[in-house]
Short mmCIF file of C-alpha atoms in Angstrom, two decimals:
data_model
loop_
_atom_site.label_atom_id
_atom_site.label_comp_id
_atom_site.label_asym_id
_atom_site.label_seq_id
_atom_site.Cartn_x
_atom_site.Cartn_y
_atom_site.Cartn_z
CA THR A 1 0.00 0.00 0.00
CA SER A 2 1.02 3.65 -0.29
CA ASP A 3 1.15 3.97 3.51
CA SER A 4 3.63 1.11 3.86
CA ALA A 5 5.70 2.54 1.01
CA ASN A 6 5.83 5.90 2.75
CA ARG A 7 6.96 4.28 5.99
CA VAL A 8 9.72 2.47 4.12
CA THR A 9 10.98 5.49 2.25
CA ASN A 10 11.09 7.62 5.36
CA LEU A 11 13.17 5.34 7.55
CA LEU A 12 16.37 4.07 5.86
CA PRO A 13 18.97 3.80 7.55
CA PRO A 14 18.78 3.05 10.31
CA ARG A 15 15.81 0.71 10.01
CA PHE A 16 15.07 0.41 6.32
CA GLY A 17 14.13 3.86 5.04
CA LEU A 18 15.61 6.67 2.99
CA ALA A 19 16.39 9.41 5.45
CA ALA A 20 19.13 11.85 4.57
CA VAL A 21 22.67 10.71 5.34
CA PRO A 22 23.29 12.07 8.88
CA GLY A 23 25.85 14.79 8.57
CA GLY A 24 27.26 13.28 5.39
CA ARG A 25 30.61 11.60 5.23
CA ARG A 26 32.41 14.50 6.83
CA ASP A 27 30.38 14.00 10.01
CA PHE A 28 31.44 10.36 10.18
CA CYS A 29 35.08 11.05 9.34
CA SER A 30 35.55 13.75 11.98
CA ASN A 31 33.12 14.33 14.84
CA ARG A 32 31.58 10.90 15.40
CA TRP A 33 34.84 9.04 14.86
CA ARG A 34 36.64 11.26 17.37
CA GLN A 35 33.88 10.84 19.94
CA GLY A 36 34.49 7.12 20.17
CA ARG A 37 35.68 4.56 17.70
CA ALA A 38 33.65 1.73 19.14
CA ALA A 39 30.38 3.66 19.04
CA ALA A 40 31.13 5.00 15.57
CA MET A 41 31.97 1.57 14.21
CA GLU A 42 28.78 0.10 15.65
CA ALA A 43 26.80 2.86 13.95
CA VAL A 44 28.55 2.12 10.66
CA LEU A 45 27.83 -1.59 10.99
CA GLU A 46 24.18 -0.82 11.68
CA GLN A 47 24.01 1.33 8.56
CA VAL A 48 25.84 -1.18 6.35
CA GLY A 49 23.44 -3.86 7.53
CA GLN A 50 20.67 -1.98 5.70
CA LEU A 51 22.27 -2.34 2.27
CA PRO A 52 20.40 -5.59 1.46
CA ALA A 53 17.16 -3.82 2.38
CA LEU A 54 18.00 -0.86 0.15
CA LEU A 55 18.69 -3.13 -2.81
CA ALA A 56 15.56 -5.17 -2.11
CA VAL A 57 13.41 -2.02 -2.08
CA SER A 58 15.01 -0.81 -5.34
CA ARG A 59 13.83 -4.02 -7.03
CA SER A 60 10.32 -3.92 -5.57
CA ALA A 61 7.08 -2.15 -6.43
CA LEU A 62 7.63 0.22 -3.47
CA VAL A 63 9.63 2.54 -5.73
CA ARG A 64 6.39 3.60 -7.43
CA ASP A 65 6.02 6.26 -4.70
CA TRP A 66 9.58 7.58 -4.98
CA ASP A 67 10.04 11.19 -5.95
CA ALA A 68 13.25 12.94 -6.99
CA MET A 69 14.23 13.71 -3.38
CA THR A 70 13.82 10.08 -2.31
CA LEU A 71 15.89 8.95 -5.28
CA ASP A 72 18.64 11.46 -4.42
CA ARG A 73 18.74 10.10 -0.86
CA ALA A 74 19.05 6.53 -2.13
CA LEU A 75 21.92 7.51 -4.42
CA GLU A 76 23.58 9.42 -1.59
CA TRP A 77 23.44 6.30 0.56
CA ALA A 78 24.98 4.30 -2.28
CA ARG A 79 27.83 6.82 -2.54
CA TYR A 80 28.25 6.70 1.23
CA PHE A 81 28.61 2.92 1.12
CA GLN A 82 31.20 3.28 -1.64
CA HIS A 83 33.05 5.77 0.54
CA LEU A 84 33.13 3.22 3.35
CA HIS A 85 34.53 0.66 0.93
CA ASP A 86 37.32 2.99 -0.17
CA ARG A 87 38.08 3.95 3.42
CA PHE A 88 38.27 0.41 4.83
CA ARG A 89 39.52 -1.64 1.88
CA THR A 90 43.05 -1.71 3.32
CA ARG A 91 41.86 -2.61 6.86
CA PRO A 92 41.41 -6.42 6.94
CA ARG A 93 39.69 -6.61 10.33
CA LEU A 94 37.21 -3.89 9.48
CA ARG A 95 36.59 -5.41 6.04
CA GLU A 96 35.73 -8.70 7.68
CA ALA A 97 33.43 -7.05 10.22
CA LEU A 98 31.54 -5.21 7.48
CA GLY A 99 31.32 -8.36 5.38
CA ARG A 100 29.88 -10.34 8.30
CA ARG A 101 27.25 -7.71 8.91
CA LEU A 102 26.24 -7.74 5.24
CA ARG A 103 25.87 -11.52 5.23
CA ARG A 104 23.84 -11.63 8.45
CA GLY A 105 20.36 -12.97 7.89
CA GLN A 106 20.80 -13.58 4.16
CA PRO A 107 19.74 -16.98 2.81
CA SER A 108 22.89 -17.15 0.66
CA PRO A 109 26.20 -15.27 0.88
CA LEU A 110 25.39 -13.04 -2.06
CA LEU A 111 26.63 -9.78 -0.58
CA GLY A 112 30.06 -9.08 0.85
CA PHE A 113 32.45 -6.22 1.41
CA PRO A 114 33.35 -5.80 -2.33
CA HIS A 115 29.69 -5.01 -3.05
CA LEU A 116 30.00 -1.79 -1.05
CA GLY A 117 32.38 -0.52 -3.72
CA ARG A 118 29.84 -1.28 -6.43
CA CYS A 119 26.77 -0.15 -4.54
CA LEU A 120 25.95 2.69 -6.94
CA GLN A 121 26.09 0.33 -9.94
CA LEU A 122 23.95 -2.27 -8.18
CA LEU A 123 21.37 0.28 -7.12
CA GLY A 124 21.33 2.03 -10.50
CA LEU A 125 20.94 -1.19 -12.43
CA ALA A 126 18.11 -2.40 -10.19
CA LEU A 127 16.24 0.87 -10.55
CA LEU A 128 16.76 1.09 -14.32
CA GLU A 129 15.20 -2.36 -14.72
CA ASN A 130 12.32 -1.63 -12.35
CA ARG A 131 9.28 -0.54 -14.34
CA ALA A 132 7.58 0.64 -11.18
CA LEU A 133 9.96 3.61 -10.92
CA PRO A 134 8.01 6.78 -11.84
CA PRO A 135 9.13 8.63 -15.00
CA ALA A 136 10.29 11.69 -13.05
CA ALA A 137 12.45 9.62 -10.73
CA CYS A 138 13.77 7.63 -13.70
CA ARG A 139 14.81 10.82 -15.50
CA ARG A 140 16.47 12.00 -12.31
CA LEU A 141 18.33 8.70 -12.03
CA ILE A 142 19.63 8.86 -15.59
CA TYR A 143 20.66 12.48 -15.13
CA SER A 144 22.49 11.60 -11.91
CA LEU A 145 24.39 8.79 -13.63
CA LEU A 146 25.31 10.92 -16.64
CA GLN A 147 26.04 14.10 -14.70
CA PRO A 148 27.72 13.04 -11.44
CA ALA A 149 28.68 15.45 -8.72
CA GLY A 150 32.17 16.89 -8.90
CA ALA A 151 33.40 14.82 -5.97
CA GLU A 152 32.42 11.62 -7.77
CA ALA A 153 33.66 12.59 -11.22
CA GLY A 154 36.49 10.06 -11.11
CA PRO A 155 34.79 6.73 -10.53
CA GLU A 156 31.38 7.57 -11.97
CA PRO A 157 32.22 7.15 -15.69
CA ARG A 158 33.48 3.65 -14.89
CA SER A 159 30.27 2.95 -12.99
CA LEU A 160 28.18 4.06 -15.92
CA ALA A 161 30.29 1.96 -18.29
CA LEU A 162 29.65 -1.12 -16.17
CA LEU A 163 25.92 -0.44 -16.18
CA ALA A 164 25.92 0.04 -19.93
CA ARG A 165 27.98 -3.08 -20.53
CA ARG A 166 25.71 -5.31 -18.47
CA LYS A 167 22.57 -3.78 -19.95
CA ALA A 168 23.94 -4.33 -23.45
CA ALA A 169 24.82 -7.92 -22.58
CA SER A 170 21.24 -8.60 -21.54
CA ARG A 171 20.07 -7.27 -24.89
CA LEU A 172 22.46 -9.62 -26.71
CA LEU A 173 20.76 -12.65 -25.17
CA ALA A 174 18.02 -12.47 -27.79
CA LEU A 175 20.41 -12.24 -30.77
CA PRO A 176 21.15 -15.38 -32.81
CA CYS A 177 24.87 -14.75 -32.54
CA GLY A 178 27.24 -12.04 -31.44
CA PRO A 179 30.96 -11.40 -31.17
CA PRO A 180 33.14 -12.96 -30.01
CA ARG A 181 32.26 -16.16 -31.83
CA PRO A 182 31.30 -18.84 -29.33
CA PRO A 183 32.82 -22.33 -29.37
CA GLU A 184 31.05 -24.65 -31.78
CA GLY A 185 27.65 -25.72 -30.53
CA MET A 186 27.41 -23.16 -27.72
CA GLU A 187 24.11 -21.31 -27.73
CA PRO A 188 24.35 -17.48 -27.60
CA GLN A 189 22.40 -17.16 -24.35
CA LEU A 190 24.67 -19.66 -22.62
CA GLN A 191 27.71 -17.83 -23.94
CA ALA A 192 26.42 -14.50 -22.60
CA GLU A 193 25.69 -15.98 -19.17
CA ALA A 194 29.17 -17.54 -19.01
CA GLN A 195 30.83 -14.26 -20.03
CA LEU A 196 28.91 -12.32 -17.37
CA LEU A 197 29.92 -14.91 -14.76
CA LEU A 198 33.59 -14.60 -15.73
CA SER A 199 33.41 -10.82 -15.66
CA ARG A 200 31.93 -10.82 -12.16
CA LEU A 201 34.48 -13.38 -10.98
CA ARG A 202 37.27 -11.09 -12.15
CA GLU A 203 35.73 -8.12 -10.34
CA GLU A 204 35.44 -10.17 -7.15
CA GLY A 205 39.09 -11.14 -7.44
CA GLN A 206 40.25 -7.57 -8.01
CA GLU A 207 38.36 -6.37 -4.95
CA ALA A 208 39.46 -9.13 -2.57
CA GLU A 209 42.52 -8.98 -0.34
CA PRO A 210 45.32 -11.34 -1.46
CA ALA A 211 45.09 -13.40 1.75
CA GLY A 212 41.42 -14.25 1.29
CA GLU A 213 41.12 -13.81 -2.47
CA ALA A 214 40.50 -17.45 -3.46
CA ALA A 215 38.15 -18.15 -0.56
CA GLY A 216 36.15 -14.98 -1.21
CA ARG A 217 35.65 -15.73 -4.90
CA LEU A 218 34.69 -19.33 -4.19
CA LEU A 219 32.17 -18.19 -1.57
CA TRP A 220 30.64 -15.72 -4.00
CA LEU A 221 30.61 -18.25 -6.84
CA SER A 222 28.90 -20.90 -4.72
CA GLY A 223 26.18 -18.46 -3.73
CA VAL A 224 25.53 -17.49 -7.36
CA LEU A 225 25.52 -21.00 -8.82
CA GLU A 226 23.26 -22.32 -6.08
CA GLN A 227 20.56 -19.94 -7.34
CA LEU A 228 20.50 -21.72 -10.72
CA PRO A 229 18.89 -25.08 -11.45
CA GLN A 230 21.71 -27.62 -11.26
CA PRO A 231 21.72 -28.58 -14.96
CA ARG A 232 21.94 -24.93 -15.98
CA ALA A 233 24.69 -24.24 -13.48
CA PHE A 234 26.71 -27.11 -14.96
CA GLU A 235 26.21 -25.76 -18.48
CA VAL A 236 27.29 -22.25 -17.47
CA VAL A 237 30.41 -23.50 -15.67
CA ALA A 238 31.42 -25.70 -18.61
CA ALA A 239 30.84 -22.83 -21.04
CA ALA A 240 32.90 -20.47 -18.88
CA LEU A 241 35.80 -22.94 -18.77
CA LEU A 242 35.67 -23.32 -22.55
CA LEU A 243 35.60 -19.54 -23.05
CA LEU A 244 38.62 -19.14 -20.80
CA ARG A 245 40.60 -21.60 -22.89
CA GLN A 246 39.37 -20.01 -26.11
CA GLY A 247 40.47 -16.60 -24.84
CA SER A 248 43.86 -17.95 -23.82
CA GLY A 249 44.43 -19.54 -27.21
CA ALA A 250 43.41 -16.41 -29.09
CA GLU A 251 45.76 -14.28 -27.03
CA GLN A 252 48.69 -16.65 -27.43
CA ALA A 253 48.11 -16.69 -31.20
CA GLY A 254 48.01 -12.91 -31.32
CA GLY A 255 44.24 -12.84 -31.64
CA ARG A 256 43.44 -10.45 -28.79
CA CYS A 257 40.34 -8.36 -29.28
CA ARG A 258 40.83 -4.95 -30.78
CA ASP A 259 40.16 -3.26 -27.45
CA GLY A 260 42.74 -5.45 -25.69
CA ASN A 261 40.16 -7.37 -23.74
CA SER A 262 39.79 -11.10 -23.43
CA LEU A 263 36.62 -13.03 -24.17
CA ASP A 264 35.23 -12.69 -20.70
CA GLY A 265 35.24 -8.91 -21.02
CA SER A 266 38.27 -8.45 -18.80
CA GLN A 267 41.80 -7.39 -19.56
CA ALA A 268 43.85 -10.23 -21.03
CA THR A 269 46.53 -11.45 -18.70
CA GLY A 270 48.53 -13.97 -20.68
CA THR A 271 47.55 -16.77 -18.32
CA GLY A 272 44.26 -17.58 -19.98
CA ASP A 273 42.28 -18.52 -16.90
CA GLY A 274 42.95 -15.30 -14.99
CA TYR A 275 40.57 -15.02 -12.06
CA GLY A 276 38.09 -17.56 -13.41
CA ALA A 277 39.34 -21.14 -13.75
CA GLY A 278 40.55 -21.60 -10.18
CA PRO A 279 37.21 -20.92 -8.45
CA LEU A 280 35.26 -22.79 -11.13
CA LEU A 281 37.41 -25.91 -10.78
CA SER A 282 37.39 -25.65 -6.99
CA TRP A 283 33.60 -25.45 -7.02
CA LEU A 284 33.36 -28.54 -9.22
CA LEU A 285 35.96 -30.68 -7.47
CA GLY A 286 35.17 -29.60 -3.92
CA ASN A 287 32.11 -31.83 -3.77
CA LEU A 288 32.21 -35.39 -5.17
CA GLU A 289 28.45 -35.64 -5.54
CA ARG A 290 28.38 -32.37 -7.49
CA PHE A 291 31.27 -33.41 -9.73
CA SER A 292 29.62 -36.78 -10.37
CA ALA A 293 26.36 -35.06 -11.38
CA PHE A 294 28.35 -32.67 -13.60
CA CYS A 295 30.02 -35.58 -15.42
CA LEU A 296 26.75 -37.48 -15.79
CA PHE A 297 24.90 -34.49 -17.20
CA LEU A 298 27.41 -33.29 -19.81
CA PRO A 299 28.19 -35.22 -23.00
CA GLY A 300 31.40 -37.25 -23.23
CA SER A 301 32.85 -35.11 -26.03
CA LEU A 302 32.57 -31.94 -23.96
CA LEU A 303 34.05 -33.58 -20.87
CA ALA A 304 36.95 -34.91 -22.93
CA SER A 305 37.59 -31.39 -24.24
CA LEU A 306 37.58 -29.96 -20.72
CA ALA A 307 39.87 -32.73 -19.46
CA GLY A 308 42.27 -31.94 -22.27
CA HIS A 309 42.35 -28.25 -21.35
CA TYR A 310 42.40 -28.63 -17.56
CA SER A 311 44.66 -31.33 -16.13
CA GLN A 312 42.93 -30.99 -12.74
CA LEU A 313 39.81 -32.59 -14.26
CA SER A 314 41.28 -35.56 -16.12
CA ARG A 315 42.26 -37.76 -13.17
CA PRO A 316 39.04 -37.21 -11.12
CA TYR A 317 37.00 -37.89 -14.27
CA LEU A 318 38.88 -41.11 -14.96
CA ASP A 319 38.39 -42.17 -11.34
CA LEU A 320 34.63 -41.65 -11.72
CA LEU A 321 34.52 -43.68 -14.93
CA THR A 322 36.52 -46.42 -13.23
CA GLY A 323 34.05 -46.57 -10.36
CA TRP A 324 31.07 -46.67 -12.70
CA GLY A 325 32.64 -49.37 -14.87
CA SER A 326 33.32 -51.54 -11.83
CA GLN A 327 29.57 -51.75 -11.23
CA LEU A 328 28.91 -53.53 -14.54
CA LEU A 329 28.43 -57.33 -14.70
CA TYR A 330 28.67 -59.64 -17.69
CA ASP A 331 25.42 -61.36 -18.63
CA PRO A 332 26.30 -64.55 -20.56
CA LEU A 333 22.71 -64.97 -21.75
CA GLN A 334 22.73 -61.57 -23.40
CA GLY A 335 26.41 -61.69 -24.24
CA ARG A 336 26.96 -58.15 -22.99
CA TRP A 337 27.83 -56.07 -19.95
CA VAL A 338 24.82 -54.86 -17.95
CA LYS A 339 24.20 -52.80 -14.86
CA SER A 340 24.52 -54.82 -11.66
CA CYS A 341 21.76 -52.72 -10.10
CA LEU A 342 19.72 -50.06 -11.80
CA ASP A 343 19.98 -47.84 -8.72
CA GLU A 344 23.77 -48.18 -8.37
CA ALA A 345 25.39 -48.30 -11.79
CA GLU A 346 25.42 -44.81 -13.28
CA LEU A 347 26.39 -45.62 -16.88
CA SER A 348 25.49 -48.41 -19.25
CA TRP A 349 28.16 -50.32 -21.17
CA GLU A 350 27.45 -48.27 -24.30
CA GLU A 351 27.70 -44.98 -22.40
CA LEU A 352 30.92 -46.02 -20.66
CA ARG A 353 32.49 -47.08 -23.98
CA GLU A 354 31.50 -43.77 -25.57
CA ARG A 355 33.07 -41.76 -22.73
CA PHE A 356 36.35 -43.65 -22.85
CA SER A 357 36.39 -43.39 -26.65
CA CYS A 358 36.02 -39.61 -26.45
CA LEU A 359 38.96 -39.42 -24.05
CA CYS A 360 41.09 -41.52 -26.38
CA GLN A 361 40.28 -39.13 -29.24
CA GLY A 362 41.27 -36.07 -27.20
CA SER A 363 44.66 -34.53 -26.57
CA ALA A 364 47.76 -36.74 -26.63
CA LEU A 365 48.18 -36.32 -22.87
CA VAL A 366 44.63 -37.39 -22.04
CA ARG A 367 44.71 -40.21 -24.59
CA GLY A 368 47.90 -41.60 -23.09
CA GLN A 369 46.58 -41.25 -19.53
CA THR A 370 43.32 -43.01 -20.47
CA GLN A 371 44.99 -45.91 -22.24
CA ALA A 372 47.45 -46.35 -19.40
CA THR A 373 44.57 -46.46 -16.91
CA LEU A 374 42.70 -49.09 -18.92
CA LYS A 375 45.81 -51.24 -19.27
CA LEU A 376 46.46 -51.04 -15.53
CA LEU A 377 42.87 -52.01 -14.74
CA LYS A 378 43.05 -54.87 -17.24
CA ALA A 379 46.23 -56.15 -15.59
CA ARG A 380 44.66 -55.98 -12.14
CA ASP A 381 41.77 -58.12 -13.37
CA GLY A 382 44.17 -60.85 -14.52
CA ASP A 383 45.29 -59.47 -17.90
CA PHE A 384 42.93 -61.74 -19.76
CA LYS A 385 42.57 -61.46 -23.52
CA VAL A 386 39.18 -63.15 -23.69
CA CYS A 387 35.95 -61.18 -23.88
CA GLY A 388 33.48 -61.35 -21.02
CA LEU A 389 35.96 -61.78 -18.16
CA SER A 390 36.92 -58.17 -17.49
CA VAL A 391 35.07 -55.02 -18.45
CA TRP A 392 38.44 -53.28 -18.85
CA THR A 393 39.73 -55.92 -21.27
CA ASP A 394 36.64 -55.54 -23.41
CA LEU A 395 36.78 -51.75 -23.30
CA LEU A 396 40.44 -51.65 -24.23
CA MET A 397 40.00 -54.11 -27.09
CA GLU A 398 37.05 -52.20 -28.55
CA ILE A 399 38.71 -48.80 -28.20
CA GLU A 400 41.98 -49.99 -29.77
CA GLU A 401 40.02 -51.53 -32.64
CA TYR A 402 38.13 -48.27 -33.12
CA LEU A 403 41.33 -46.22 -33.10
CA ARG A 404 42.96 -48.51 -35.66
CA LYS A 405 40.03 -47.91 -38.00
CA GLU A 406 40.35 -44.17 -37.52
#
């Protein structure tokens, strides 16, 4: 109702409204800080704790009652949060305290200290996409983004560029194709989602302190991917890993984009995976059940390609295939390998053979590793050369016959 909207817009912060910033930043930096650091810090923590509420309101229908003054107060709060980020980014203990307060009461760890530095972009993007925002307030918002105050003239153009880039990316989702060219078979929408994920991962890494950089990115990544249906999360992660390798190869071959950026929209580094591959691989390999579901869901050709690009994946993937193959039994009546139990065996004989065949058609390193694994398993089973005694003997014989024909 309009009454509840008015109560909300009159009370942040503290307590979820849009009151004017008390005394501005100068008041915090001088008088209140000098009066007592403990009391001042508690007040700051209380205010920072309202950021999730501010962003939630900006995405809700409550903004339909916002006027230009209310919008200016919201933007001022966003700039104040960015000021806190700049002030405390080199203070690890204070960073951690602010991050804990932001995460308090949230269902997932979606917000952390780095988000304070991007508060104006987050707020602006939410409001620009909210159709409930009145035309007058919307015009005021656009004017504020295009014509920042003198004190904010430095970072604001970058903020606007980020808004424009992400807005343009969302528009590209509907196009049949768009530069850069995606890997073969990758749908444009999946490519765009993977590129946005890589871009945000890089921003998280640039904001994080070196000591907690990897843990912070992994925490953020887990929170984001858990919001997606699991099959889609697997597709996005696989696409992001492929794009990272594509970007690395293009750069090494002298194919860097004309603006000097890599495929994920970030500055090319010469390492290919930059800020992205580490957290993505850690997310996949950190949970065996998740990695098993990932390998079951994706086709064997794609998994073989990823294993060829990322050595961290090849051995865990082979171990999974080994475990699944061990659950097959030979049925002499049918003359074929069958699942010992429909609820236990994950892959059929045909699926297992296809996966191993894809690995043997991949890179020389993966092919050699796969063949060596099969030969070792065959030897452990007695090194028989007769079909029907060892699943590994039969697999190796069929794969070698297939490769000879190729």
